mmCIF file of C-alpha atoms in Angstrom:
data_model
loop_
_atom_site.group_PDB
_atom_site.id
_atom_site.type_symbol
_atom_site.label_atom_id
_atom_site.label_comp_id
_atom_site.label_asym_id
_atom_site.label_seq_id
_atom_site.Cartn_x
_atom_site.Cartn_y
_atom_site.Cartn_z
ATOM 1 C CA MET B 1094 13.581 -31.580 34.331
ATOM 2 C CA ASN B 1095 15.735 -28.802 35.760
ATOM 3 C CA TYR B 1096 13.243 -26.135 36.801
ATOM 4 C CA ILE B 1097 15.967 -23.684 37.833
ATOM 5 C CA LYS B 1098 17.265 -23.746 34.247
ATOM 6 C CA VAL B 1099 13.719 -23.084 32.956
ATOM 7 C CA ILE B 1100 13.394 -20.050 35.241
ATOM 8 C CA LYS B 1101 16.902 -18.783 34.342
ATOM 9 C CA ASN B 1102 16.005 -19.108 30.670
ATOM 10 C CA GLY B 1103 13.071 -16.699 31.075
ATOM 11 C CA ILE B 1104 15.030 -14.224 33.148
ATOM 12 C CA ILE B 1105 18.328 -14.149 31.243
ATOM 13 C CA ASP B 1106 18.660 -16.243 28.081
ATOM 14 C CA GLU B 1107 15.205 -15.518 26.617
ATOM 15 C CA ASN B 1108 14.244 -12.383 28.516
ATOM 16 C CA PRO B 1109 11.063 -11.169 26.796
ATOM 17 C CA THR B 1110 12.102 -7.510 26.833
ATOM 18 C CA PHE B 1111 15.877 -7.359 26.566
ATOM 19 C CA VAL B 1112 16.564 -10.424 24.374
ATOM 20 C CA LEU B 1113 13.393 -11.347 22.449
ATOM 21 C CA LEU B 1114 12.101 -7.740 22.257
ATOM 22 C CA LEU B 1115 8.496 -8.864 22.814
ATOM 23 C CA GLY B 1116 5.729 -6.909 24.510
ATOM 24 C CA MET B 1117 7.111 -3.502 23.599
ATOM 25 C CA CYS B 1118 3.739 -1.712 23.886
ATOM 26 C CA PRO B 1119 3.308 -2.183 27.661
ATOM 27 C CA THR B 1120 7.068 -1.959 28.122
ATOM 28 C CA LEU B 1121 7.265 1.534 26.697
ATOM 29 C CA ALA B 1122 3.856 2.803 27.799
ATOM 30 C CA THR B 1123 3.649 1.753 31.441
ATOM 31 C CA THR B 1124 7.193 2.305 32.672
ATOM 32 C CA SER B 1125 7.095 6.019 33.442
ATOM 33 C CA SER B 1126 7.669 4.973 37.067
ATOM 34 C CA ALA B 1127 9.225 1.976 38.781
ATOM 35 C CA ILE B 1128 6.005 1.043 40.589
ATOM 36 C CA ASN B 1129 4.009 1.062 37.340
ATOM 37 C CA GLY B 1130 6.625 -1.086 35.609
ATOM 38 C CA MET B 1131 6.760 -3.556 38.469
ATOM 39 C CA SER B 1132 2.956 -3.714 38.707
ATOM 40 C CA MET B 1133 2.523 -4.345 34.989
ATOM 41 C CA GLY B 1134 5.236 -6.983 35.097
ATOM 42 C CA LEU B 1135 3.640 -8.777 38.047
ATOM 43 C CA ALA B 1136 0.207 -8.622 36.412
ATOM 44 C CA THR B 1137 1.611 -10.168 33.238
ATOM 45 C CA ALA B 1138 3.503 -12.765 35.289
ATOM 46 C CA PHE B 1139 0.266 -13.833 36.993
ATOM 47 C CA VAL B 1140 -1.419 -14.313 33.620
ATOM 48 C CA LEU B 1141 1.642 -16.122 32.207
ATOM 49 C CA ILE B 1142 1.853 -18.616 35.062
ATOM 50 C CA CYS B 1143 -1.868 -19.383 35.238
ATOM 51 C CA SER B 1144 -2.496 -19.540 31.495
ATOM 52 C CA ASN B 1145 0.622 -21.659 30.859
ATOM 53 C CA MET B 1146 -0.520 -24.218 33.420
ATOM 54 C CA VAL B 1147 -4.097 -24.404 32.129
ATOM 55 C CA ILE B 1148 -2.987 -24.593 28.493
ATOM 56 C CA ALA B 1149 -0.543 -27.378 29.351
ATOM 57 C CA ALA B 1150 -3.392 -29.220 31.086
ATOM 58 C CA ILE B 1151 -5.842 -28.927 28.161
ATOM 59 C CA LYS B 1152 -3.401 -29.179 25.227
ATOM 60 C CA ASN B 1153 -4.497 -32.709 24.314
ATOM 61 C CA LEU B 1154 -8.196 -31.808 24.480
ATOM 62 C CA VAL B 1155 -8.049 -28.860 22.063
ATOM 63 C CA PRO B 1156 -8.155 -29.632 18.301
ATOM 64 C CA ASP B 1157 -5.409 -28.013 16.214
ATOM 65 C CA GLN B 1158 -7.950 -26.025 14.167
ATOM 66 C CA VAL B 1159 -9.057 -24.004 17.227
ATOM 67 C CA ARG B 1160 -5.811 -24.072 19.216
ATOM 68 C CA ILE B 1161 -5.040 -20.336 19.093
ATOM 69 C CA PRO B 1162 -8.644 -19.162 19.802
ATOM 70 C CA ALA B 1163 -8.819 -21.616 22.727
ATOM 71 C CA TYR B 1164 -5.547 -20.244 24.127
ATOM 72 C CA ILE B 1165 -6.843 -16.684 23.771
ATOM 73 C CA VAL B 1166 -9.999 -17.602 25.723
ATOM 74 C CA VAL B 1167 -7.886 -19.078 28.539
ATOM 75 C CA ILE B 1168 -5.623 -16.024 28.619
ATOM 76 C CA ALA B 1169 -8.593 -13.627 28.475
ATOM 77 C CA SER B 1170 -10.220 -15.402 31.415
ATOM 78 C CA PHE B 1171 -7.198 -14.822 33.636
ATOM 79 C CA VAL B 1172 -6.821 -11.231 32.448
ATOM 80 C CA THR B 1173 -10.479 -10.572 33.309
ATOM 81 C CA ILE B 1174 -10.011 -12.021 36.804
ATOM 82 C CA LEU B 1175 -6.860 -9.930 37.256
ATOM 83 C CA GLN B 1176 -8.506 -6.758 35.979
ATOM 84 C CA MET B 1177 -11.489 -7.144 38.291
ATOM 85 C CA CYS B 1178 -9.247 -7.773 41.318
ATOM 86 C CA ILE B 1179 -7.025 -4.770 40.580
ATOM 87 C CA GLN B 1180 -10.062 -2.568 39.998
ATOM 88 C CA ALA B 1181 -11.647 -3.700 43.276
ATOM 89 C CA PHE B 1182 -8.623 -3.736 45.579
ATOM 90 C CA LEU B 1183 -6.082 -1.352 43.972
ATOM 91 C CA PRO B 1184 -8.119 1.421 42.292
ATOM 92 C CA ASP B 1185 -5.173 3.855 42.065
ATOM 93 C CA LEU B 1186 -3.075 1.262 40.268
ATOM 94 C CA TYR B 1187 -6.026 0.467 38.021
ATOM 95 C CA LYS B 1188 -6.288 4.157 37.069
ATOM 96 C CA SER B 1189 -2.562 4.291 36.412
ATOM 97 C CA LEU B 1190 -2.317 1.167 34.236
ATOM 98 C CA GLY B 1191 -5.779 1.605 32.732
ATOM 99 C CA LEU B 1192 -6.129 0.227 29.238
ATOM 100 C CA PHE B 1193 -2.921 -1.774 29.398
ATOM 101 C CA ILE B 1194 -4.348 -4.391 31.766
ATOM 102 C CA PRO B 1195 -6.901 -5.763 29.244
ATOM 103 C CA LEU B 1196 -4.226 -5.568 26.547
ATOM 104 C CA ILE B 1197 -2.326 -8.354 28.336
ATOM 105 C CA VAL B 1198 -4.678 -10.673 26.408
ATOM 106 C CA VAL B 1199 -2.955 -9.824 23.138
ATOM 107 C CA ASN B 1200 0.539 -9.474 24.578
ATOM 108 C CA CYS B 1201 2.744 -11.593 22.343
ATOM 109 C CA ILE B 1202 4.776 -12.773 25.339
ATOM 110 C CA VAL B 1203 1.789 -14.594 26.825
ATOM 111 C CA LEU B 1204 0.579 -16.179 23.591
ATOM 112 C CA GLY B 1205 4.146 -16.914 22.506
ATOM 113 C CA ARG B 1206 4.944 -18.851 25.681
ATOM 114 C CA ALA B 1207 1.622 -20.689 25.421
ATOM 115 C CA GLU B 1208 2.379 -21.733 21.852
ATOM 116 C CA SER B 1209 6.094 -22.450 22.160
ATOM 117 C CA TYR B 1210 6.281 -23.995 25.627
ATOM 118 C CA ALA B 1211 2.979 -24.758 27.384
ATOM 119 C CA SER B 1212 1.492 -26.578 24.389
ATOM 120 C CA LYS B 1213 4.492 -28.956 24.315
ATOM 121 C CA ASN B 1214 5.280 -29.536 28.015
ATOM 122 C CA GLY B 1215 3.655 -30.616 31.267
ATOM 123 C CA VAL B 1216 1.719 -28.499 33.740
ATOM 124 C CA ILE B 1217 4.496 -28.078 36.336
ATOM 125 C CA ALA B 1218 7.197 -27.299 33.760
ATOM 126 C CA SER B 1219 4.854 -24.805 32.078
ATOM 127 C CA GLY B 1220 4.223 -23.146 35.425
ATOM 128 C CA PHE B 1221 7.960 -22.717 35.958
ATOM 129 C CA ASP B 1222 8.313 -21.365 32.420
ATOM 130 C CA GLY B 1223 5.624 -18.807 33.279
ATOM 131 C CA ILE B 1224 7.506 -17.901 36.456
ATOM 132 C CA GLY B 1225 10.764 -17.424 34.536
ATOM 133 C CA SER B 1226 9.275 -15.370 31.706
ATOM 134 C CA GLY B 1227 7.121 -13.415 34.152
ATOM 135 C CA LEU B 1228 10.075 -12.607 36.392
ATOM 136 C CA GLY B 1229 12.183 -11.639 33.378
ATOM 137 C CA PHE B 1230 9.448 -9.296 32.155
ATOM 138 C CA THR B 1231 8.896 -7.865 35.651
ATOM 139 C CA ILE B 1232 12.607 -7.247 36.207
ATOM 140 C CA ALA B 1233 12.928 -5.560 32.806
ATOM 141 C CA LEU B 1234 9.912 -3.288 33.321
ATOM 142 C CA THR B 1235 10.968 -2.401 36.865
ATOM 143 C CA MET B 1236 14.509 -1.547 35.712
ATOM 144 C CA LEU B 1237 13.175 0.552 32.854
ATOM 145 C CA GLY B 1238 10.720 2.363 35.133
ATOM 146 C CA PHE B 1239 13.399 2.825 37.797
ATOM 147 C CA VAL B 1240 15.840 4.503 35.416
ATOM 148 C CA ARG B 1241 13.164 6.625 33.715
ATOM 149 C CA GLU B 1242 11.686 7.813 37.009
ATOM 150 C CA LEU B 1243 15.096 8.519 38.554
ATOM 151 C CA LEU B 1244 16.385 10.498 35.568
ATOM 152 C CA GLY B 1245 13.057 12.226 34.955
ATOM 153 C CA THR B 1246 11.916 13.189 38.448
ATOM 154 C CA GLY B 1247 14.733 12.271 40.829
ATOM 155 C CA ARG B 1248 12.348 9.970 42.704
ATOM 156 C CA VAL B 1249 12.054 6.175 42.828
ATOM 157 C CA PHE B 1250 9.252 4.260 44.563
ATOM 158 C CA GLY B 1251 8.215 7.517 46.248
ATOM 159 C CA PHE B 1252 11.661 8.296 47.667
ATOM 160 C CA SER B 1253 13.495 11.396 46.526
ATOM 161 C CA LEU B 1254 17.074 10.520 45.558
ATOM 162 C CA ILE B 1255 18.017 13.549 43.465
ATOM 163 C CA PRO B 1256 16.648 17.093 43.789
ATOM 164 C CA GLU B 1257 13.662 17.381 41.463
ATOM 165 C CA ASN B 1258 15.031 20.358 39.524
ATOM 166 C CA TYR B 1259 17.883 18.121 38.252
ATOM 167 C CA GLY B 1260 15.463 15.725 36.524
ATOM 168 C CA ALA B 1261 15.051 15.735 32.758
ATOM 169 C CA LEU B 1262 11.366 15.540 31.851
ATOM 170 C CA ILE B 1263 12.132 13.771 28.563
ATOM 171 C CA PHE B 1264 12.812 10.519 30.452
ATOM 172 C CA VAL B 1265 9.273 10.396 31.827
ATOM 173 C CA LEU B 1266 7.828 11.058 28.346
ATOM 174 C CA ALA B 1267 7.653 8.625 25.414
ATOM 175 C CA PRO B 1268 11.046 9.483 23.838
ATOM 176 C CA GLY B 1269 12.716 8.714 27.167
ATOM 177 C CA ALA B 1270 11.273 5.216 27.105
ATOM 178 C CA PHE B 1271 12.988 4.497 23.772
ATOM 179 C CA ILE B 1272 16.274 6.041 24.885
ATOM 180 C CA VAL B 1273 16.452 4.171 28.198
ATOM 181 C CA LEU B 1274 15.287 0.883 26.637
ATOM 182 C CA GLY B 1275 17.998 1.143 23.975
ATOM 183 C CA TYR B 1276 20.721 1.698 26.550
ATOM 184 C CA LEU B 1277 19.445 -1.106 28.809
ATOM 185 C CA ILE B 1278 19.371 -3.537 25.861
ATOM 186 C CA ALA B 1279 22.936 -2.519 24.980
ATOM 187 C CA ILE B 1280 24.070 -3.074 28.586
ATOM 188 C CA VAL B 1281 22.374 -6.490 28.761
ATOM 189 C CA ASN B 1282 23.949 -7.491 25.428
ATOM 190 C CA LYS B 1283 27.370 -6.381 26.672
ATOM 191 C CA LEU B 1284 26.994 -8.296 29.956
ATOM 192 C CA THR B 1285 25.814 -11.468 28.214
ATOM 193 C CA ASN B 1286 28.396 -11.132 25.398
ATOM 194 C CA LYS B 1287 25.846 -11.056 22.572
#
């Protein structure tokens, strides 16, 4: 199996945010800054990789009647571990992301990859699928947060790039998330000729 192709698929061909339009709740809600977008993307990537590998390992042990609830329990276990680690070691990030960390459990990206890929492939391939989808999601959220923070405050990752009085507050607020996401999707579609 070509693992590079599996990773490329998650980043470009089936990017969860720009192509499949999955996980819009955390995409729009947590990307008011580049660091928040990147952190949420990395948190989701961790859960994707770990849950994909475990689900691939137990797929033959789980009866079809309880497949989805079993997957949710696996995903919830990794989200709980992640939430406790972030709360213990990165309290400022935990305050910033807040409610959206436990909501990774019901993120359709995670369950979708478990159902469409991990339940049909081996452990290693499923891990690489998690890496690809996780990186695609992280890149998308970081780009969205980068553009919103730059246009809204003139700062990115704590560095001032534009004088603050030139920023447009709308980009840091909810409408700005929709505007920037729409333009980024259009740019991605143009670059990939879709």
